[in-house]
Amino acid sequence: MTDDLLARHRAVLPPWMPLYYAEPIELVSGSGRRVTDAQGRSYLDFFGGVLTNMLGYDIPEIREAVERQLATGIVHTSTLYLIRQQVELAEKIAERSGIPDARVFFTNSGTEANEAALLVATNHRRSHQVLAVRNSYHGRSYAAMGVTGNRTWSASALNPLQVAWLHSGDRVRGLLARLSADEQVDAAVEDLREVLATQTSGDVAALIAEPIQGVGGFVHPPDGLFAAWKKVLDEHGILFIADEVQTGWGRTGEHFWGYQAHGVTPDLLTFAKGIGNGFALAGVVGRAEVLQAVPGISFSTFGGNPISTAAGNAVLDYLVAHDLQANAARVGAILADGLRSAVGGLDCVAEVRGKGLMLGVEFVRPGSGEPDPALTNRVFEACRDGGLLTGKGGLYGNVLRMGPPLTLTEDEAREGLAILVDAIRSSAEVTA
Ligand SMILES: Cc1ncc(COP(=O)(O)O)c(C=O)c1O
């Protein structure tokens, strides 16, 4: 059955849209943190459709909220009419964003959210010069790809922006690796000053950065770097855009937004993925003065439609009522501590990193420290054989990524941890 579907998939869908696993799977049902494939095999899901099924599967509160909206007969109206669910969700997000006098524009994807942020930032500053971070991923439109610093995800050289690149927070390789946190912050600030002086002609519009780089393999800079950068940006009036598509809504455990680890408030914040728990919902929040910098009509047919915002309201209410941020901190610590003590010392593990329920393990060849994507793939397949879905990423495809639903229980964390540790140890033995 699945083989037939795979052949049909390959016959009609483009090859640049990758499928996971040597033998791809079709997930046909889900409940809580577990999914079942077309062969009847069940898995604990530590990737949640790329950190998107933030509450898990088949959550009654979300289903009922969407069913209530469906029962009105209104699935869609367009934003030409008032949408109660949209206004309510915008009020909640504006308040939680930490951005003063905030306005919210809803889109269907993280790409469009970043595109909108870049639109208003470049209009507001009357400049198409933008700073971005190496190893970033911000989406698949021309501007979002243009600020994406990862060759694998850069599908075109066409770029409406003029982009200058800052070093990432990579602690394993690159010019700022192996420095102490304070030294790394100082070096990154020096890098920013030098890039501004040598690669721009002044009047830069914005810096866009992910607090923890998602596709980039959960690389993140030391806490406080964004505030140190912002001091320099403020000297020039340059805006700061936090891409919270993966890091938002309490996933990092310690904070509601990733940017809060840095003691800074962004001018613009983009969100997507988890807020719809699978329904297409994303957007940008910004200070009114900045977000209003659109000198023409800008309209998204589906952005923030009644169904997706009904889901979004229910997701946000559920998240807050169950304090899932605290759960991410507590359960994430079980995973992080367990991984560090069980496999952190292996020669093939360069780093166990991340925060809350956003954790990565970077694999290298013992001795040389070269990235080891083949080992990463073996671990990835072994996890699946053991009944655990995970993700992969990193500039060299050598990072195993875990971003389970924030409802993950302690027992499920321990169950997944045991599968991970087995998969890593057994795959590393093959290498040794
Ligand atoms: C940090 C970040 N920004 C933007 C995007 C693009 O979001 P979308 O795929 O919804 O367009 C992604 C997607 O993975 C992401 O991880």
Short mmCIF file of C-alpha atoms and ligand atoms in Angstrom, two decimals, residues 50 108-112 114 137-140 210 214-215 243 245-246 272-273, ligand 1:
data_model
loop_
_atom_site.label_atom_id
_atom_site.label_comp_id
_atom_site.label_asym_id
_atom_site.label_seq_id
_atom_site.Cartn_x
_atom_site.Cartn_y
_atom_site.Cartn_z
CA VAL A 50 8.54 19.84 12.45
CA ASN A 108 -0.56 31.18 6.31
CA SER A 109 3.08 30.27 6.77
CA GLY A 110 6.33 31.27 8.42
CA THR A 111 7.70 32.23 5.01
CA GLU A 112 4.94 34.77 4.49
CA ASN A 114 9.03 36.76 7.44
CA TYR A 137 16.53 29.39 7.69
CA HIS A 138 13.67 31.83 7.22
CA GLY A 139 11.52 30.36 4.44
CA ARG A 140 11.13 29.66 0.76
CA GLU A 210 16.35 33.00 15.04
CA GLY A 214 15.86 25.43 13.62
CA VAL A 215 16.91 23.98 10.28
CA ASP A 243 12.07 34.81 13.93
CA VAL A 245 8.74 30.31 14.15
CA GLN A 246 10.37 27.39 16.02
CA ALA A 272 4.06 30.14 12.72
CA LYS A 273 4.15 26.36 13.16
C1 LIG B 1 12.79 29.58 11.77
C2 LIG B 1 11.88 29.38 10.60
N1 LIG B 1 11.43 30.45 9.93
C3 LIG B 1 10.61 30.33 8.88
C4 LIG B 1 10.20 29.08 8.43
C5 LIG B 1 9.29 28.98 7.25
O1 LIG B 1 8.04 28.57 7.67
P1 LIG B 1 7.01 27.88 6.63
O2 LIG B 1 7.58 26.55 6.26
O3 LIG B 1 5.73 27.81 7.43
O4 LIG B 1 6.88 28.80 5.47
C6 LIG B 1 10.65 27.94 9.09
C7 LIG B 1 10.22 26.59 8.62
O5 LIG B 1 10.77 25.59 8.96
C8 LIG B 1 11.51 28.09 10.20
O6 LIG B 1 11.98 27.03 10.85
#
